[in-house]
XYZ file of N, CA and C in Angstrom:
708
model
N 17.137 156.682 -29.689
C 16.639 157.293 -30.919
C 16.605 156.265 -32.064
N 17.643 155.444 -32.142
C 17.678 154.445 -33.210
C 16.539 153.444 -33.051
N 16.165 153.128 -31.802
C 15.050 152.209 -31.565
C 13.736 152.809 -32.044
N 13.589 154.124 -31.860
C 12.365 154.784 -32.320
C 12.280 154.742 -33.841
N 13.418 154.981 -34.493
C 13.418 154.914 -35.956
C 13.078 153.498 -36.418
N 13.602 152.494 -35.708
C 13.287 151.107 -36.056
C 11.798 150.847 -35.881
N 11.206 151.420 -34.832
C 9.768 151.260 -34.609
C 8.967 151.842 -35.762
N 9.455 152.950 -36.310
C 8.739 153.581 -37.424
C 8.708 152.670 -38.645
N 9.726 151.777 -38.770
C 9.764 150.857 -39.903
C 8.908 149.620 -39.651
N 8.873 149.168 -38.401
C 8.172 147.927 -38.074
C 6.682 148.123 -37.839
N 6.294 149.288 -37.360
C 4.922 149.492 -36.898
C 3.879 149.358 -38.008
N 4.069 149.941 -39.193
C 3.019 149.852 -40.226
C 2.586 148.428 -40.564
N 3.521 147.503 -40.868
C 3.040 146.144 -41.179
C 2.407 145.437 -39.996
N 2.850 145.755 -38.787
C 2.280 145.108 -37.611
C 0.851 145.543 -37.341
N 0.508 146.772 -37.763
C -0.838 147.290 -37.501
C -1.736 147.216 -38.736
N -1.206 146.699 -39.839
C -2.018 146.581 -41.055
C -3.030 145.453 -40.896
N -3.977 145.394 -41.833
C -4.979 144.328 -41.800
C -4.292 142.975 -41.766
N -4.655 142.145 -40.800
C -4.033 140.838 -40.658
C -2.803 140.837 -39.785
N -2.317 142.009 -39.398
C -1.134 142.103 -38.553
C -1.477 141.819 -37.098
N -0.498 141.432 -36.293
C -0.775 141.058 -34.895
C -1.237 142.220 -34.026
N -0.952 143.469 -34.429
C -1.342 144.622 -33.618
C -2.449 145.437 -34.280
N -3.217 144.807 -35.151
C -4.188 145.546 -35.942
C -5.301 146.168 -35.096
N -5.509 145.683 -33.855
C -6.599 146.203 -33.034
C -6.158 147.323 -32.101
N -4.946 147.769 -32.197
C -4.513 148.903 -31.386
C -5.299 150.152 -31.767
N -5.504 151.061 -30.828
C -6.221 152.302 -31.156
C -5.570 152.987 -32.352
N -6.366 153.525 -33.265
C -5.806 154.134 -34.482
C -4.930 155.348 -34.193
N -5.105 156.006 -33.033
C -4.294 157.184 -32.731
C -2.978 156.830 -32.030
N -2.721 155.530 -31.826
C -1.462 155.116 -31.208
C -0.431 154.914 -32.307
N 0.578 155.746 -32.323
C 1.612 155.687 -33.343
C 2.982 155.784 -32.668
N 4.007 155.168 -33.250
C 5.335 155.272 -32.637
C 5.847 156.704 -32.582
N 5.294 157.595 -33.417
C 5.731 158.990 -33.375
C 5.498 159.604 -31.999
N 4.504 159.084 -31.263
C 4.233 159.631 -29.931
C 5.387 159.374 -28.972
N 6.245 158.403 -29.284
C 7.397 158.117 -28.440
C 8.417 159.249 -28.458
N 8.335 160.099 -29.464
C 9.286 161.204 -29.564
C 9.251 162.095 -28.334
N 8.098 162.201 -27.698
C 7.982 163.068 -26.524
C 8.592 162.435 -25.284
N 8.756 161.128 -25.305
C 9.329 160.447 -24.140
C 10.852 160.540 -24.112
N 11.450 160.965 -25.207
C 12.920 161.045 -25.256
C 13.409 162.481 -25.374
N 12.490 163.450 -25.351
C 12.911 164.824 -25.583
C 13.870 165.315 -24.504
N 13.760 164.792 -23.282
C 14.675 165.192 -22.221
C 16.113 164.759 -22.522
N 16.259 163.774 -23.396
C 17.591 163.305 -23.737
C 18.247 164.086 -24.856
N 17.525 165.039 -25.417
C 18.091 165.848 -26.505
C 18.904 166.968 -25.869
N 20.173 166.673 -25.592
C 21.001 167.620 -24.856
C 22.306 167.966 -25.563
N 22.417 167.585 -26.835
C 23.634 167.866 -27.582
C 23.313 167.906 -29.068
N 24.238 168.408 -29.854
C 24.029 168.469 -31.302
C 23.806 167.087 -31.909
N 24.614 166.073 -31.560
C 24.355 164.738 -32.117
C 22.981 164.192 -31.746
N 22.559 164.417 -30.497
C 21.248 163.916 -30.085
C 20.107 164.632 -30.789
N 20.255 165.941 -31.012
C 19.216 166.648 -31.751
C 19.170 166.160 -33.198
N 20.331 165.889 -33.778
C 20.367 165.339 -35.138
C 19.603 164.014 -35.186
N 19.818 163.149 -34.186
C 19.112 161.873 -34.139
C 17.612 162.083 -33.999
N 17.215 163.043 -33.155
C 15.795 163.326 -32.955
C 15.167 163.833 -34.250
N 15.888 164.681 -34.966
C 15.381 165.183 -36.246
C 15.281 164.058 -37.271
N 16.267 163.162 -37.261
C 16.203 162.003 -38.156
C 14.967 161.164 -37.851
N 14.682 160.996 -36.556
C 13.506 160.226 -36.164
C 12.226 160.915 -36.631
N 12.169 162.231 -36.456
C 11.002 162.982 -36.930
C 10.755 162.731 -38.409
N 11.828 162.793 -39.187
C 11.690 162.648 -40.642
C 11.405 161.219 -41.059
N 11.636 160.256 -40.177
C 11.419 158.854 -40.532
C 9.955 158.439 -40.429
N 9.151 159.234 -39.713
C 7.740 158.920 -39.561
C 6.917 159.581 -40.660
N 5.742 159.049 -40.948
C 4.853 159.730 -41.883
C 4.554 161.144 -41.373
N 4.665 162.151 -42.238
C 4.447 163.540 -41.785
C 3.129 163.748 -41.067
N 2.070 163.066 -41.522
C 0.771 163.272 -40.883
C 0.767 162.749 -39.450
N 1.551 161.681 -39.185
C 1.643 161.159 -37.823
C 2.374 162.146 -36.917
N 3.456 162.726 -37.428
C 4.230 163.676 -36.636
C 3.409 164.924 -36.349
N 2.739 165.439 -37.372
C 1.902 166.638 -37.154
C 0.792 166.342 -36.169
N 0.241 165.122 -36.216
C -0.812 164.763 -35.279
C -0.319 164.772 -33.844
N 0.905 164.295 -33.632
C 1.486 164.303 -32.285
C 1.693 165.731 -31.805
N 2.242 166.592 -32.665
C 2.487 167.980 -32.295
C 1.173 168.720 -32.049
N 0.221 168.553 -32.965
C -1.046 169.281 -32.844
C -1.802 168.865 -31.588
N -1.643 167.634 -31.169
C -2.384 167.146 -30.019
C -1.843 167.609 -28.681
N -0.731 168.327 -28.694
C -0.120 168.738 -27.428
C -0.165 170.236 -27.181
N -0.688 171.005 -28.091
C -0.895 172.433 -27.866
C 0.363 173.159 -27.429
N 0.231 173.936 -26.331
C 1.356 174.723 -25.820
C 2.538 173.845 -25.429
N 2.249 172.611 -25.007
C 3.328 171.719 -24.577
C 4.289 171.408 -25.715
N 3.787 171.435 -26.954
C 4.665 171.185 -28.099
C 5.715 172.276 -28.211
N 5.312 173.528 -27.948
C 6.275 174.637 -27.974
C 7.305 174.471 -26.854
N 6.836 174.083 -25.675
C 7.745 173.913 -24.539
C 8.743 172.792 -24.798
N 8.270 171.680 -25.370
C 9.153 170.551 -25.640
C 10.214 170.919 -26.669
N 9.808 171.596 -27.717
C 10.764 171.991 -28.757
C 11.731 173.049 -28.239
N 11.238 173.934 -27.382
C 12.117 174.932 -26.772
C 13.169 174.232 -25.904
N 12.755 173.225 -25.171
C 13.690 172.470 -24.340
C 14.733 171.769 -25.195
N 14.270 171.102 -26.252
C 15.181 170.327 -27.093
C 16.226 171.197 -27.769
N 15.848 172.407 -28.171
C 16.779 173.266 -28.908
C 17.613 174.161 -27.995
N 17.074 174.579 -26.873
C 17.840 175.469 -25.989
C 18.963 174.725 -25.272
N 18.765 173.428 -25.030
C 19.801 172.669 -24.332
C 21.084 172.575 -25.141
N 20.984 172.736 -26.462
C 22.185 172.668 -27.282
C 23.198 173.725 -26.876
N 22.749 174.995 -26.907
C 23.717 176.057 -26.631
C 24.025 176.160 -25.134
N 23.067 175.806 -24.289
C 23.346 175.837 -22.852
C 24.434 174.831 -22.475
N 24.332 173.620 -23.009
C 25.319 172.604 -22.695
C 26.647 172.867 -23.409
N 26.585 173.527 -24.543
C 27.829 173.896 -25.224
C 28.576 174.947 -24.415
N 27.830 175.864 -23.807
C 28.438 176.945 -23.045
C 29.209 176.447 -21.824
N 28.724 175.365 -21.205
C 29.387 174.886 -19.986
C 30.654 174.089 -20.283
N 30.914 173.818 -21.547
C 32.160 173.143 -21.910
C 33.341 174.109 -21.738
N 34.545 173.592 -21.593
C 35.720 174.469 -21.613
C 35.753 175.257 -22.926
N 36.178 176.508 -22.901
C 36.151 177.343 -24.110
C 36.776 176.685 -25.332
N 37.859 175.964 -25.150
C 38.548 175.376 -26.296
C 37.779 174.207 -26.915
N 36.763 173.712 -26.207
C 35.972 172.593 -26.734
C 34.648 173.036 -27.358
N 34.316 174.286 -27.240
C 33.042 174.765 -27.781
C 33.101 174.874 -29.301
N 32.036 174.423 -29.931
C 31.968 174.471 -31.401
C 30.649 175.117 -31.808
N 30.614 176.440 -31.759
C 29.382 177.168 -32.035
C 28.898 177.031 -33.479
N 29.784 176.975 -34.476
C 29.280 176.761 -35.836
C 28.489 175.471 -35.992
N 28.909 174.407 -35.309
C 28.163 173.148 -35.376
C 26.791 173.305 -34.725
N 26.745 173.943 -33.558
C 25.471 174.170 -32.889
C 24.533 174.979 -33.791
N 25.069 176.026 -34.396
C 24.249 176.870 -35.277
C 23.761 176.084 -36.489
N 24.609 175.229 -37.035
C 24.221 174.432 -38.202
C 23.088 173.459 -37.855
N 23.179 172.817 -36.703
C 22.139 171.857 -36.308
C 20.819 172.578 -36.039
N 20.887 173.762 -35.437
C 19.663 174.543 -35.222
C 19.055 174.997 -36.548
N 19.906 175.302 -37.509
C 19.389 175.653 -38.838
C 18.664 174.466 -39.456
N 19.238 173.277 -39.281
C 18.570 172.091 -39.807
C 17.231 171.859 -39.103
N 17.191 172.077 -37.782
C 15.939 171.919 -37.046
C 14.876 172.870 -37.598
N 15.301 174.087 -37.926
C 14.375 175.066 -38.509
C 13.834 174.545 -39.834
N 14.716 174.012 -40.664
C 14.303 173.522 -41.979
C 13.382 172.314 -41.866
N 13.677 171.410 -40.915
C 12.809 170.248 -40.708
C 11.426 170.706 -40.242
N 11.408 171.682 -39.329
C 10.128 172.211 -38.873
C 9.317 172.804 -40.007
N 9.975 173.547 -40.881
C 9.281 174.157 -42.020
C 8.772 173.090 -42.987
N 9.620 172.099 -43.290
C 9.233 171.101 -44.291
C 8.098 170.203 -43.811
N 8.048 169.940 -42.486
C 7.002 169.072 -41.945
C 5.780 169.855 -41.448
N 5.861 171.186 -41.494
C 4.745 171.997 -41.010
C 4.619 171.978 -39.502
N 5.767 171.918 -38.789
C 5.780 171.864 -37.328
C 6.191 173.227 -36.794
N 5.228 174.121 -36.626
C 5.568 175.482 -36.211
C 6.255 175.546 -34.847
N 5.885 174.714 -33.876
C 6.626 174.769 -32.603
C 8.123 174.509 -32.775
N 8.486 173.574 -33.646
C 9.894 173.282 -33.878
C 10.567 174.423 -34.633
N 9.912 174.933 -35.663
C 10.456 176.065 -36.411
C 10.706 177.245 -35.489
N 9.747 177.528 -34.629
C 9.835 178.669 -33.711
C 10.990 178.512 -32.731
N 11.065 177.359 -32.085
C 12.119 177.133 -31.087
C 13.498 177.166 -31.735
N 13.616 176.567 -32.918
C 14.906 176.559 -33.604
C 15.326 177.974 -33.965
N 14.384 178.788 -34.431
C 14.705 180.172 -34.783
C 15.134 180.957 -33.554
N 14.371 180.848 -32.470
C 14.659 181.626 -31.266
C 16.030 181.281 -30.690
N 16.369 180.005 -30.674
C 17.652 179.611 -30.087
C 18.809 179.806 -31.056
N 18.537 179.751 -32.328
C 19.579 180.083 -33.303
C 19.908 181.569 -33.226
N 18.916 182.400 -32.950
C 19.151 183.835 -32.752
C 20.144 184.052 -31.612
N 19.971 183.299 -30.525
C 20.886 183.407 -29.386
C 22.312 183.078 -29.809
N 22.468 181.981 -30.527
C 23.801 181.541 -30.934
C 24.441 182.539 -31.896
N 23.666 183.008 -32.864
C 24.206 183.956 -33.837
C 24.617 185.266 -33.176
N 23.738 185.802 -32.337
C 23.981 187.125 -31.762
C 25.002 187.106 -30.644
N 24.908 186.107 -29.762
C 25.721 186.127 -28.547
C 27.050 185.400 -28.710
N 27.042 184.264 -29.394
C 28.244 183.433 -29.428
C 29.018 183.516 -30.742
N 28.315 183.738 -31.851
C 29.002 183.917 -33.124
C 29.176 185.399 -33.476
N 28.642 186.269 -32.616
C 28.802 187.721 -32.770
C 28.363 188.196 -34.157
N 27.242 187.681 -34.604
C 26.708 188.051 -35.919
C 25.289 188.574 -35.755
N 25.169 189.781 -35.190
C 23.857 190.373 -34.978
C 23.086 190.590 -36.281
N 23.734 191.021 -37.378
C 22.981 191.166 -38.632
C 22.314 189.864 -39.069
N 23.010 188.737 -38.920
C 22.424 187.451 -39.294
C 21.262 187.094 -38.371
N 21.388 187.417 -37.088
C 20.309 187.150 -36.137
C 19.076 187.975 -36.481
N 19.286 189.245 -36.788
C 18.163 190.119 -37.164
C 17.493 189.635 -38.447
N 18.294 189.228 -39.402
C 17.734 188.729 -40.661
C 16.882 187.489 -40.411
N 17.372 186.588 -39.549
C 16.616 185.377 -39.237
C 15.300 185.722 -38.554
N 15.346 186.638 -37.594
C 14.120 187.026 -36.879
C 13.099 187.637 -37.837
N 13.560 188.499 -38.706
C 12.655 189.148 -39.650
C 12.059 188.151 -40.622
N 12.885 187.242 -41.143
C 12.379 186.237 -42.083
C 11.410 185.283 -41.398
N 11.712 184.936 -40.156
C 10.871 183.974 -39.442
C 9.477 184.522 -39.167
N 9.376 185.826 -38.979
C 8.076 186.441 -38.688
C 7.472 187.138 -39.897
N 8.108 186.966 -41.068
C 7.574 187.604 -42.281
C 6.294 186.916 -42.743
N 6.192 185.612 -42.503
C 4.973 184.884 -42.853
C 4.056 184.811 -41.645
N 2.839 184.378 -41.882
C 1.862 184.320 -40.785
C 2.292 183.288 -39.753
N 2.320 183.696 -38.493
C 2.708 182.814 -37.399
C 1.663 182.860 -36.291
N 1.687 181.839 -35.439
C 0.814 181.847 -34.276
C 1.306 182.901 -33.285
N 0.439 183.260 -32.347
C 0.816 184.261 -31.354
C 1.983 183.778 -30.504
N 2.032 182.472 -30.204
C 3.141 181.944 -29.420
C 4.459 182.059 -30.177
N 4.424 181.852 -31.475
C 5.637 181.994 -32.275
C 6.140 183.428 -32.234
N 5.223 184.380 -32.332
C 5.604 185.789 -32.268
C 6.259 186.093 -30.933
N 5.664 185.612 -29.850
C 6.224 185.852 -28.525
C 7.637 185.291 -28.402
N 7.817 184.030 -28.766
C 9.101 183.358 -28.551
C 10.201 183.982 -29.396
N 9.922 184.256 -30.660
C 10.953 184.797 -31.555
C 11.227 186.262 -31.246
N 10.182 187.049 -31.036
C 10.381 188.476 -30.757
C 11.085 188.688 -29.428
N 10.739 187.893 -28.420
C 11.412 188.027 -27.128
C 12.891 187.683 -27.245
N 13.202 186.644 -27.994
C 14.597 186.240 -28.166
C 15.401 187.342 -28.860
N 14.851 187.910 -29.924
C 15.565 188.956 -30.656
C 15.689 190.225 -29.819
N 14.608 190.608 -29.162
C 14.651 191.803 -28.330
C 15.645 191.686 -27.200
N 15.717 190.512 -26.596
C 16.637 190.298 -25.476
C 18.092 190.393 -25.929
N 18.392 189.838 -27.096
C 19.768 189.910 -27.588
C 20.172 191.345 -27.908
N 19.269 192.124 -28.463
C 19.560 193.534 -28.720
C 19.733 194.300 -27.412
N 18.916 193.958 -26.431
C 19.029 194.599 -25.112
C 20.389 194.308 -24.496
N 20.840 193.076 -24.594
C 22.142 192.708 -24.024
C 23.292 193.465 -24.686
N 23.071 193.900 -25.928
C 24.094 194.670 -26.641
C 23.881 196.176 -26.483
N 22.999 196.553 -25.542
C 22.705 197.967 -25.239
C 22.108 198.713 -26.432
N 21.455 197.998 -27.323
C 20.754 198.618 -28.458
C 19.277 198.716 -28.073
N 19.011 199.583 -27.101
C 17.711 199.585 -26.432
C 16.575 200.053 -27.331
N 16.818 201.013 -28.214
C 15.742 201.474 -29.094
C 15.280 200.338 -30.010
N 16.228 199.599 -30.573
C 15.875 198.466 -31.430
C 15.252 197.345 -30.602
N 15.793 197.118 -29.422
C 15.253 196.068 -28.561
C 13.792 196.343 -28.222
N 13.483 197.604 -27.970
C 12.121 197.964 -27.581
C 11.106 197.591 -28.656
N 11.497 197.729 -29.928
C 10.578 197.396 -31.025
C 10.190 195.919 -30.966
N 11.190 195.070 -30.771
C 10.916 193.634 -30.714
C 10.202 193.240 -29.429
N 10.590 193.835 -28.320
C 9.967 193.490 -27.049
C 8.508 193.930 -27.001
N 8.181 195.020 -27.689
C 6.767 195.433 -27.752
C 5.940 194.394 -28.501
N 6.526 193.798 -29.525
C 5.807 192.736 -30.242
C 5.574 191.547 -29.311
N 6.545 191.273 -28.461
C 6.414 190.132 -27.550
C 5.324 190.367 -26.513
N 5.325 191.526 -25.870
C 4.356 191.774 -24.792
C 2.951 192.018 -25.331
N 2.828 192.244 -26.635
C 1.498 192.423 -27.220
C 0.739 191.104 -27.339
N 1.455 189.996 -27.187
C 0.829 188.683 -27.292
C 0.057 188.375 -26.010
N -1.174 187.977 -26.158
C -2.001 187.600 -25.018
C -1.998 186.081 -24.874
N -1.344 185.602 -23.846
C -1.231 184.163 -23.629
C -0.878 183.893 -22.177
N -1.202 182.697 -21.733
C -0.785 182.254 -20.393
C 0.431 181.334 -20.488
N 0.869 181.045 -21.719
C 2.046 180.202 -21.910
C 3.319 181.020 -21.714
N 4.393 180.362 -21.364
C 5.710 180.986 -21.194
C 5.650 182.236 -20.311
N 5.116 182.135 -19.098
C 5.021 183.320 -18.239
C 6.376 183.924 -17.887
N 7.385 183.089 -17.701
C 8.710 183.618 -17.360
C 9.274 184.435 -18.521
N 9.082 183.940 -19.742
C 9.550 184.656 -20.927
C 8.822 185.988 -21.078
N 7.514 185.972 -20.863
C 6.731 187.203 -20.986
C 7.104 188.196 -19.891
N 7.329 187.700 -18.692
C 7.746 188.572 -17.595
C 9.060 189.263 -17.928
N 10.027 188.510 -18.449
C 11.316 189.095 -18.818
C 11.157 190.155 -19.894
N 10.287 189.898 -20.858
C 10.072 190.876 -21.929
C 9.560 192.192 -21.362
N 8.639 192.126 -20.413
C 8.128 193.351 -19.781
C 9.236 194.080 -19.016
N 10.050 193.350 -18.282
C 11.096 193.978 -17.472
C 12.165 194.618 -18.361
N 12.599 193.909 -19.386
C 13.600 194.476 -20.294
C 13.036 195.684 -21.036
N 11.787 195.592 -21.465
C 11.169 196.721 -22.166
C 11.050 197.920 -21.242
N 10.723 197.681 -19.980
C 10.649 198.769 -19.002
C 11.968 199.516 -18.924
N 13.074 198.772 -18.894
C 14.388 199.419 -18.821
C 14.717 200.162 -20.116
N 14.233 199.639 -21.244
C 14.505 200.290 -22.534
C 13.871 201.678 -22.625
N 12.709 201.856 -21.985
C 11.973 203.111 -22.155
C 12.058 204.022 -20.933
N 12.772 203.592 -19.889
C 12.723 204.347 -18.631
C 13.254 205.769 -18.769
N 14.246 205.988 -19.620
C 14.802 207.338 -19.771
C 13.899 208.237 -20.597
N 13.080 207.647 -21.437
C 12.203 208.416 -22.331
C 10.838 208.642 -21.710
N 10.301 207.605 -21.080
C 8.947 207.686 -20.525
C 8.895 206.912 -19.210
N 9.275 207.556 -18.103
C 9.303 206.865 -16.805
C 7.960 206.279 -16.399
N 6.872 206.952 -16.756
C 5.560 206.439 -16.361
C 5.241 205.140 -17.095
N 5.601 205.070 -18.370
C 5.382 203.821 -19.097
C 6.296 202.730 -18.546
N 7.513 203.103 -18.208
C 8.443 202.128 -17.648
C 7.887 201.524 -16.368
N 7.273 202.352 -15.537
C 6.679 201.861 -14.297
C 5.522 200.919 -14.590
N 4.685 201.294 -15.544
C 3.542 200.443 -15.903
C 4.014 199.080 -16.414
N 5.058 199.082 -17.241
C 5.584 197.829 -17.785
C 6.198 196.968 -16.687
N 6.922 197.603 -15.775
C 7.525 196.860 -14.669
C 6.448 196.240 -13.786
N 5.374 196.980 -13.558
C 4.274 196.449 -12.753
C 3.604 195.265 -13.449
N 3.477 195.366 -14.777
C 2.889 194.258 -15.527
C 3.768 193.016 -15.423
N 5.083 193.211 -15.470
C 5.993 192.084 -15.343
C 5.933 191.443 -13.974
N 5.910 192.251 -12.922
C 5.849 191.702 -11.569
C 4.494 191.048 -11.295
N 3.446 191.527 -11.960
C 2.129 190.911 -11.797
C 2.136 189.479 -12.319
N 2.899 189.240 -13.385
C 3.004 187.878 -13.923
C 3.680 186.976 -12.900
N 4.717 187.501 -12.241
C 5.400 186.731 -11.199
C 4.416 186.378 -10.085
N 3.629 187.372 -9.683
C 2.682 187.166 -8.585
C 1.585 186.198 -8.989
N 1.031 186.369 -10.186
C -0.144 185.590 -10.583
C 0.191 184.156 -10.953
N 1.408 183.922 -11.411
C 1.780 182.559 -11.840
C 2.746 181.894 -10.877
N 3.098 182.619 -9.794
C 3.991 182.076 -8.769
C 5.344 181.629 -9.344
N 5.896 182.458 -10.253
C 7.236 182.178 -10.780
C 8.234 182.363 -9.649
N 9.112 181.408 -9.409
C 10.111 181.552 -8.343
C 11.019 182.742 -8.602
N 11.284 183.525 -7.592
C 12.194 184.665 -7.705
C 13.540 184.227 -7.175
N 14.575 184.295 -8.029
C 15.907 183.839 -7.633
C 16.897 184.995 -7.710
């Protein structure tokens, strides 16, 4: 990560008029290297370094990298932020530091907002919801974050990722009526991205409504299994 930040300082003069790299393609920027290290973002310190690197580049370069990757930008940011709490969970209980994880995810959300990187904002919100609701036992804070995150105009993928995360956490707490509201927002999104996430939303929603409307529950379950069949999601 430190090498990438150093590249952000060295690259402009090297590619300026008269510089030795002035003939490089104009769309080649060191910010594109951020995607080559995303697999290494597996802890709070590493995410902090990645965020520092993001902020060290010209905002237009970073947005260009994100915009050029479409759905993959959402997947990369989801990977970078979800690994924080997953890897924290596998630590011995006495070594887990959930407030630190939550703080770093909050910073990721703020960096995403300030740079106009909706994939990062979305992933940070969705995974911070998990930490707040499941590990810090603060469902009101999780609900507030979900509501604030979707209060402004968002892409359909953002709605899916955030609504599914909030609905799932409510479902895990057996608050099925509230979960159903969020899960309906998730399944209303028409997309081929995140098929596993969409499949889960259909299955959880089916269980939420099965006592009230068995026929709808069956339809939702069939829609979820159709995603498994059509996208060949492994069944484990």
